[in-house]
GROMACS .gro file of C-alpha atoms in nm:
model
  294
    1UNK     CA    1   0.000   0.000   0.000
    2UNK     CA    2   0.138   0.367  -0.064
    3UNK     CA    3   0.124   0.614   0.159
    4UNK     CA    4   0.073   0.990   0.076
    5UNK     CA    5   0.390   1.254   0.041
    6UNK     CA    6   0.267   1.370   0.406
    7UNK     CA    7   0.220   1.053   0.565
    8UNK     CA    8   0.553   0.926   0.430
    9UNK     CA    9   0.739   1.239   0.571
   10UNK     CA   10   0.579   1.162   0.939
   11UNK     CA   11   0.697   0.790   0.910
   12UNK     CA   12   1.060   0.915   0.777
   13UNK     CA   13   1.099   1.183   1.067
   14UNK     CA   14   0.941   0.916   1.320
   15UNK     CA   15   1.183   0.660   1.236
   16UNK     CA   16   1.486   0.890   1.252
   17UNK     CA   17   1.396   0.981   1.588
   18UNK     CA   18   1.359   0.644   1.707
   19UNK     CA   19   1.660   0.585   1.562
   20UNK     CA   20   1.859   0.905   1.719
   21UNK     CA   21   1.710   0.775   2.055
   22UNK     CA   22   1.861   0.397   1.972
   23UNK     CA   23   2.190   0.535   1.898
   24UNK     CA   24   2.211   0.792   2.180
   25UNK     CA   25   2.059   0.521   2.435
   26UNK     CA   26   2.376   0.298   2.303
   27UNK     CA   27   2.629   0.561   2.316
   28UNK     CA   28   2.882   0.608   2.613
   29UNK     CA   29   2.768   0.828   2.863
   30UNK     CA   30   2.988   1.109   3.055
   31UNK     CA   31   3.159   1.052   3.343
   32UNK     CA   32   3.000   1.213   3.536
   33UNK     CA   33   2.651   1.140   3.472
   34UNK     CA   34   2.727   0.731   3.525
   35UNK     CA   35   2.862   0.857   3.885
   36UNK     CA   36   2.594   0.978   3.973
   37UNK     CA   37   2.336   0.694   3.906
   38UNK     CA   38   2.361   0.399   4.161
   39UNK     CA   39   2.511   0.088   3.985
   40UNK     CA   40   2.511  -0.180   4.302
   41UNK     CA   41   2.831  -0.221   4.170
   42UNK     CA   42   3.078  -0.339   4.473
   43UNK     CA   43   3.256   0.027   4.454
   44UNK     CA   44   2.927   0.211   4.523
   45UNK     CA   45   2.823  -0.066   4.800
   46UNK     CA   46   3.180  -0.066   4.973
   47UNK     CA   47   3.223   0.272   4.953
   48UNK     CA   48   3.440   0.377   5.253
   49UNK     CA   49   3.244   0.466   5.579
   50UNK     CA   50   2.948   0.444   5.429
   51UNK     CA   51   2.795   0.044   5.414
   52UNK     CA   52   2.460  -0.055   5.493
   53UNK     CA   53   2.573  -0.100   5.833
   54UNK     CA   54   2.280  -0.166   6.135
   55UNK     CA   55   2.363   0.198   6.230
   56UNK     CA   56   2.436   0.433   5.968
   57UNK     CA   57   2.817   0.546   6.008
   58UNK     CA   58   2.891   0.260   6.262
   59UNK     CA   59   3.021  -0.041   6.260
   60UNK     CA   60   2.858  -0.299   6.513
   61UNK     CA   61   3.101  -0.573   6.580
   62UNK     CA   62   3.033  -0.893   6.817
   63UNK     CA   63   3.220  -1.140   6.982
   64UNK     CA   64   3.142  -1.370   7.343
   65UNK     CA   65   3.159  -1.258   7.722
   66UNK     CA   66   3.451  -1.346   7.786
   67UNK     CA   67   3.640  -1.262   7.577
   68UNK     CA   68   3.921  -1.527   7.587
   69UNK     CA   69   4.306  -1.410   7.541
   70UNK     CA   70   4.558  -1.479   7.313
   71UNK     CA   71   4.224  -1.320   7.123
   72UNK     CA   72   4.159  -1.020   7.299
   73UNK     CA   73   4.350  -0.926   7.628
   74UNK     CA   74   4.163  -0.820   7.940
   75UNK     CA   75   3.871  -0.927   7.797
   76UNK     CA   76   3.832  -0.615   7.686
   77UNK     CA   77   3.716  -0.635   7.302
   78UNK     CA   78   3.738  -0.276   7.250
   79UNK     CA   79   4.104  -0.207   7.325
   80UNK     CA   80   4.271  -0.301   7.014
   81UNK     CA   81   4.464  -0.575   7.174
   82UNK     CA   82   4.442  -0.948   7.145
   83UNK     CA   83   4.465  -1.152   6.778
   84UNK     CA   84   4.084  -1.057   6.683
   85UNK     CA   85   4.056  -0.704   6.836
   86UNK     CA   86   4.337  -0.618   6.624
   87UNK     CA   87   4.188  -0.787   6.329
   88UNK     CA   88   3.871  -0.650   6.380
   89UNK     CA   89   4.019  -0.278   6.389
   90UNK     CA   90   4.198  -0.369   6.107
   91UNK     CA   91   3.930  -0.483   5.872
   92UNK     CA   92   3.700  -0.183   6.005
   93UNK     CA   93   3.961   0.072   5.885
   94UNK     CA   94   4.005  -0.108   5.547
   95UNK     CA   95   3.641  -0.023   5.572
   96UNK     CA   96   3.659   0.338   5.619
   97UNK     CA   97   3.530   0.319   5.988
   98UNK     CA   98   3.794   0.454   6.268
   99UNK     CA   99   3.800   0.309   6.638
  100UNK     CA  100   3.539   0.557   6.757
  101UNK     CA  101   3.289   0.479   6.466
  102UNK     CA  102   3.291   0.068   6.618
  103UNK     CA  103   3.064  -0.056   6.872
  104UNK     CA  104   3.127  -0.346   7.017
  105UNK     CA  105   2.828  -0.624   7.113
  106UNK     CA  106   2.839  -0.952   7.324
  107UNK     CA  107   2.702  -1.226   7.150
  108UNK     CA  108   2.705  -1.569   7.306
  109UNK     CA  109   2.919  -1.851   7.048
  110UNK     CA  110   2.644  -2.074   6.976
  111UNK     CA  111   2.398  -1.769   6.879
  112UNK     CA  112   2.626  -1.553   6.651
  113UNK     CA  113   2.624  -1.874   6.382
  114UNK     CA  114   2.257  -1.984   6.430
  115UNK     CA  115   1.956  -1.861   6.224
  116UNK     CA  116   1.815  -1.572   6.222
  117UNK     CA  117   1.896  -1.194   6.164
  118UNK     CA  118   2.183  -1.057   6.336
  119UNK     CA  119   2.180  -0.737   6.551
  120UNK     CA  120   2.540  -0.684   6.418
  121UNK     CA  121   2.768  -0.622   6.081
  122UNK     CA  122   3.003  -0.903   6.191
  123UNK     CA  123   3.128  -1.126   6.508
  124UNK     CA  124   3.440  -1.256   6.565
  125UNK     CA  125   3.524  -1.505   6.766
  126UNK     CA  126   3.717  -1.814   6.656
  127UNK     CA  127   3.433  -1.937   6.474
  128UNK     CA  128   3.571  -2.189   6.152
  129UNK     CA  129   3.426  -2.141   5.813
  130UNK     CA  130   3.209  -2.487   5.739
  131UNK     CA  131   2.961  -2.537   5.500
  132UNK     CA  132   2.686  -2.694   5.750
  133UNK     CA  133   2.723  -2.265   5.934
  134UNK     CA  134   2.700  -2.103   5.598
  135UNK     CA  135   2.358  -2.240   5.558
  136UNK     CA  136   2.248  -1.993   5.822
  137UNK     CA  137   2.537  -1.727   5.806
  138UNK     CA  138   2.750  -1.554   5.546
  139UNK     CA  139   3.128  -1.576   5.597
  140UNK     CA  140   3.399  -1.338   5.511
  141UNK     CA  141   3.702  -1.519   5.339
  142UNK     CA  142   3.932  -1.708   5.626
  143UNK     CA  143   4.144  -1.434   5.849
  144UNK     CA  144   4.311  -1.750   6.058
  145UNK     CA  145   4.429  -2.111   5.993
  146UNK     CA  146   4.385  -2.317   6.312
  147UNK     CA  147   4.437  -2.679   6.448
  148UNK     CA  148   4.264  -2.782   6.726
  149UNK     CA  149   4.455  -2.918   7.029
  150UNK     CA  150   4.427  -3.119   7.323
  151UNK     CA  151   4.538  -3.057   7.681
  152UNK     CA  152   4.558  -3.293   7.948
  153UNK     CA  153   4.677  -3.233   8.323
  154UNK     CA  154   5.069  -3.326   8.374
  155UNK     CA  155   5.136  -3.699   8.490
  156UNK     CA  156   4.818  -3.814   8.413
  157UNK     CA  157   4.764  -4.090   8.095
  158UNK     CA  158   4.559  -3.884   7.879
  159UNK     CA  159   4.901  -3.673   7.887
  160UNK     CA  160   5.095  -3.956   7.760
  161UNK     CA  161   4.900  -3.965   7.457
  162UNK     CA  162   5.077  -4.007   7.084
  163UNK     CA  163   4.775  -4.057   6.873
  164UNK     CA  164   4.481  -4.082   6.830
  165UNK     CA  165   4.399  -4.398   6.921
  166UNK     CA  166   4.516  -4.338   7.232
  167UNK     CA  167   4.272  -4.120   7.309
  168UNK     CA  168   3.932  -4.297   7.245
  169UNK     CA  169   3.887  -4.490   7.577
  170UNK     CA  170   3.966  -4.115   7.737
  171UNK     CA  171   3.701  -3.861   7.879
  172UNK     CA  172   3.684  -3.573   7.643
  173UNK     CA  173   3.528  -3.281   7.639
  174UNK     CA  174   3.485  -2.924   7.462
  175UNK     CA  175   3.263  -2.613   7.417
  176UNK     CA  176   2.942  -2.728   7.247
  177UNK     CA  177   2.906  -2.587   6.905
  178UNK     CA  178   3.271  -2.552   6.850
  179UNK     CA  179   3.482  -2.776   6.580
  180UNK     CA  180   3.685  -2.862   6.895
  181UNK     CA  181   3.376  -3.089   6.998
  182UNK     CA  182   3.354  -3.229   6.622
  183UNK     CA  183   3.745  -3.345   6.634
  184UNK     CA  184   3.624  -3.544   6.905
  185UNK     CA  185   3.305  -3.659   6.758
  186UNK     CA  186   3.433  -3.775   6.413
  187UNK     CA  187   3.772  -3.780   6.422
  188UNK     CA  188   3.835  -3.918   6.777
  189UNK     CA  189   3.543  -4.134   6.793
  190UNK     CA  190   3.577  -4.209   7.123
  191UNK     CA  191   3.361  -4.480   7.379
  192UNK     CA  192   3.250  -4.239   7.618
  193UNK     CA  193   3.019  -3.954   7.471
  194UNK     CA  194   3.202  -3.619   7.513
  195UNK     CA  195   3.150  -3.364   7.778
  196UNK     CA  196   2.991  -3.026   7.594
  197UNK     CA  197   3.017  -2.736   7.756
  198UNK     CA  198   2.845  -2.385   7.649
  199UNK     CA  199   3.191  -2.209   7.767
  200UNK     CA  200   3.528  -2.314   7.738
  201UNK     CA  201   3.583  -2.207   8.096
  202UNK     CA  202   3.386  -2.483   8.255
  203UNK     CA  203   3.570  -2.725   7.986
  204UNK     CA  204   3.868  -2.585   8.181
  205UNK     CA  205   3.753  -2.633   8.518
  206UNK     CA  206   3.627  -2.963   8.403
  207UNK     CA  207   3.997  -3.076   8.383
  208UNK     CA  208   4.108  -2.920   8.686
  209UNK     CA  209   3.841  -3.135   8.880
  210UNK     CA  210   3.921  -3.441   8.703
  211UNK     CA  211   3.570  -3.436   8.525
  212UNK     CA  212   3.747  -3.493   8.229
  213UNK     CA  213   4.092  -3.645   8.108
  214UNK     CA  214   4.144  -3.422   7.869
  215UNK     CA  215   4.000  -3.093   7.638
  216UNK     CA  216   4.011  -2.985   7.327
  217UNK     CA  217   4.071  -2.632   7.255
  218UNK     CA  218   4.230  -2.450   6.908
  219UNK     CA  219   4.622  -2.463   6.927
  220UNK     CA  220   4.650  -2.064   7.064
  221UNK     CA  221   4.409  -2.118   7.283
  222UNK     CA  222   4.576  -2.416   7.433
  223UNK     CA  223   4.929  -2.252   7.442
  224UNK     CA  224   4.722  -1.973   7.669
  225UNK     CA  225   4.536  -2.178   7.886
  226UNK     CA  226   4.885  -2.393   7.922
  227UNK     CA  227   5.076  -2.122   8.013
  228UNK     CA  228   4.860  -1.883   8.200
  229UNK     CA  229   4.552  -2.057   8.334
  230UNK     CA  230   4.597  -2.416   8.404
  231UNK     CA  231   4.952  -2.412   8.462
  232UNK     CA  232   4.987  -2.803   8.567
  233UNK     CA  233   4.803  -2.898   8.217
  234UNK     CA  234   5.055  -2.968   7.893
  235UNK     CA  235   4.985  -3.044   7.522
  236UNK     CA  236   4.936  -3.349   7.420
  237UNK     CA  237   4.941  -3.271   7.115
  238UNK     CA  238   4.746  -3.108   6.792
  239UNK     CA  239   4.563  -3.291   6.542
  240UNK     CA  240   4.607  -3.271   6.132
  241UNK     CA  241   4.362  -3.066   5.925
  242UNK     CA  242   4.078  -3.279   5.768
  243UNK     CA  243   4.040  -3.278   5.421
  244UNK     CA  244   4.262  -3.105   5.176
  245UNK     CA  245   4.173  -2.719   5.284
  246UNK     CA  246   4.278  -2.614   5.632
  247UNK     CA  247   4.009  -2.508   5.913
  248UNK     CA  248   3.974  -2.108   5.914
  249UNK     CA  249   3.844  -1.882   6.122
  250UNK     CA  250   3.578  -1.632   5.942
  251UNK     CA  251   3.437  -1.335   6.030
  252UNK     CA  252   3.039  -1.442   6.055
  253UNK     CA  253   2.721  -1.168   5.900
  254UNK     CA  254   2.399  -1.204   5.844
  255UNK     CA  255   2.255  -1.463   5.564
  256UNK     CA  256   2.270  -1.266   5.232
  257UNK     CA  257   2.464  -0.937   5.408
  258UNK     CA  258   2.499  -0.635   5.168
  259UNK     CA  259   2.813  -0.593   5.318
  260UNK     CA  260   2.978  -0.995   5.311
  261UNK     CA  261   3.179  -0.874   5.000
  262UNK     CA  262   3.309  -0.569   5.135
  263UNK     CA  263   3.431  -0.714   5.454
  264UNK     CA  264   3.544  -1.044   5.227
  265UNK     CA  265   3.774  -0.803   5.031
  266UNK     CA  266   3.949  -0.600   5.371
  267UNK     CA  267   4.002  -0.943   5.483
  268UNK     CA  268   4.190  -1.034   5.180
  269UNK     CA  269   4.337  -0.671   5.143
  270UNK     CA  270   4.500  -0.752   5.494
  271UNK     CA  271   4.619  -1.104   5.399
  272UNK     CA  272   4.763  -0.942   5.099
  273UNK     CA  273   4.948  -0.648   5.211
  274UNK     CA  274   5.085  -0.895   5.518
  275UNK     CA  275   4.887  -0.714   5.808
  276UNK     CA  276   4.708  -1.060   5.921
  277UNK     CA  277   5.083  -1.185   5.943
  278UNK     CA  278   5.194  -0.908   6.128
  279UNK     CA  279   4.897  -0.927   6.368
  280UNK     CA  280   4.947  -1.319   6.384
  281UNK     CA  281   5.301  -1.316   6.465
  282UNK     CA  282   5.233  -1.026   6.749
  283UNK     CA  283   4.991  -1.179   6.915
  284UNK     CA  284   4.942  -1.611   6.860
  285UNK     CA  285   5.359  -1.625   6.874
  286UNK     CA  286   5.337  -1.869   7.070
  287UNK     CA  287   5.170  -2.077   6.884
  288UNK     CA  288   5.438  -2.297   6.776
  289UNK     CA  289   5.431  -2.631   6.640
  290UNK     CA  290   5.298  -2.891   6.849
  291UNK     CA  291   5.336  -3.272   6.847
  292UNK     CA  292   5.096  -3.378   6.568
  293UNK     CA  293   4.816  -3.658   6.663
  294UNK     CA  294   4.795  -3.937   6.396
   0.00000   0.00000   0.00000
């Protein structure tokens, strides 16, 4: 069908608008118009100081009451010192929060991994990275590789321990919730059920009583207690990692966080730039090799 001289001039003029708009919806835009229109790229979403933290322009970070040393000293969370105080400042400032913009919550172990939404941006506080937690939780990449441990009172059998073997008809016990208590369960095996307890302080007192023959603690942790706490208790000895990727300590955030990639990438920024080794070797020294458990 034709169309008349002025109907085929509106087509023509319509069509080479729509096409204008094509090519000018295609073309690069300025600068400084793409900066200003939200992306959800990570730079926009990580941008320094200002995440979609619980309080705007804070950073709410958890860990237990106590707050065990080599990880934090005094059991004071907030004073920079300790393994994980230090990381945690660390990771805030990669952040673009300073000490004053971080509040610090107690949050009991068991709780900061379970489900449910979290009343902070992240907790740490020795809890390992496992596939079963991150059904509930988001995890930042690994800030720690640790081996769990076990202690036993001096002179006693459960101190004369080389393997593991010799450690299933022993008493065992751990905090509940903790990998410690699954070394025992599946790699340990052993006749009598383990002792759980919901702190690691009654595990210690436990052993001091002769409740139990022996505990199971991660390595720094054990070197501590060893040293400063239970000071007639030795290593027996640490056991090997299971499977082919070592156990890691994570910082833990809420399922689905907005934030789990931003605090992923300070956490490898500081593994990168060698702060994490820095912070290690200040404050888990100690934690030299033990004899291994096979």
């Amino acid at each position: 069908m034709h169309l008349a001289p002025r109907a085929l001039r509106r087509a023509v003029a319509v069509a080479t608008t729509a096409l204008l708009a094509t090519a000018l919806g295609c073309a690069p835009q300025p600068e400084g118009k793409a900066a200003d229109t939200p992306s959800g790229s990570a730079a926009n979403t990580c941008a320094k100081g200002k995440l979609a933290t619980k309080t705007s322009g804070k950073l709410t970070i958890a860990t237990d009451e106590p707050a065990y040393e080599p990880w934090f000293k005094d059991d004071k969370p907030a004073s920079g010192e300790g393994f994980e105080s230090a990381v945690a400042y660390a990771v805030a400032k990669q952040l673009g929060y300073d000490k004053s913009a971080v509040v610090w919550q107690s949050v009991p172990f068991n709780k900061a991994f379970a489900p449910g939404e979290k009343t902070f941006d992240f907790d740490i506080n020795q809890v390992s990275i496992s596939d079963e937690r991150k059904k509930a939780v988001d995890f930042s990449s690994g800030y720690y590789d640790v081996r769990q441990a076990v202690i036993a009172l001096k002179g006693t059998k459960a101190a004369e321990a080389k393997s593991v073997a010799d450690l299933k008809g022993l008493k065992l016990g751990a905090q509940v919730g903790t990998t410690s208590l699954g070394y025992i369960e599946d790699v340990v095996k052993p006749t009598q059920q383990a002792a759980a307890y919901a702190k690691n302080d009654q595990a210690k007192s436990a052993l001091k009583n002769g409740q139990v023959d022996a505990i199971v603690v991660d390595l720094p942790t054990a070197f501590y207690i060893t040293a400063a706490e239970v000071t007639d208790a030795t290593i027996v000895g640490q056991f090997e990692n299971q499977g082919g990727t070592p156990e890691q300590f994570g910082l833990v955030l809420d399922k689905g966080s907005a934030i789990t990639a931003c605090v992923t990438a300070a956490v490898d920024t500081l593994r990168e730039d060698g702060t994490l080794a820095e912070l290690e070797q200040q404050w888990l020294s100690d934690a030299v090799d033990a004899p291994v458990l096979k």
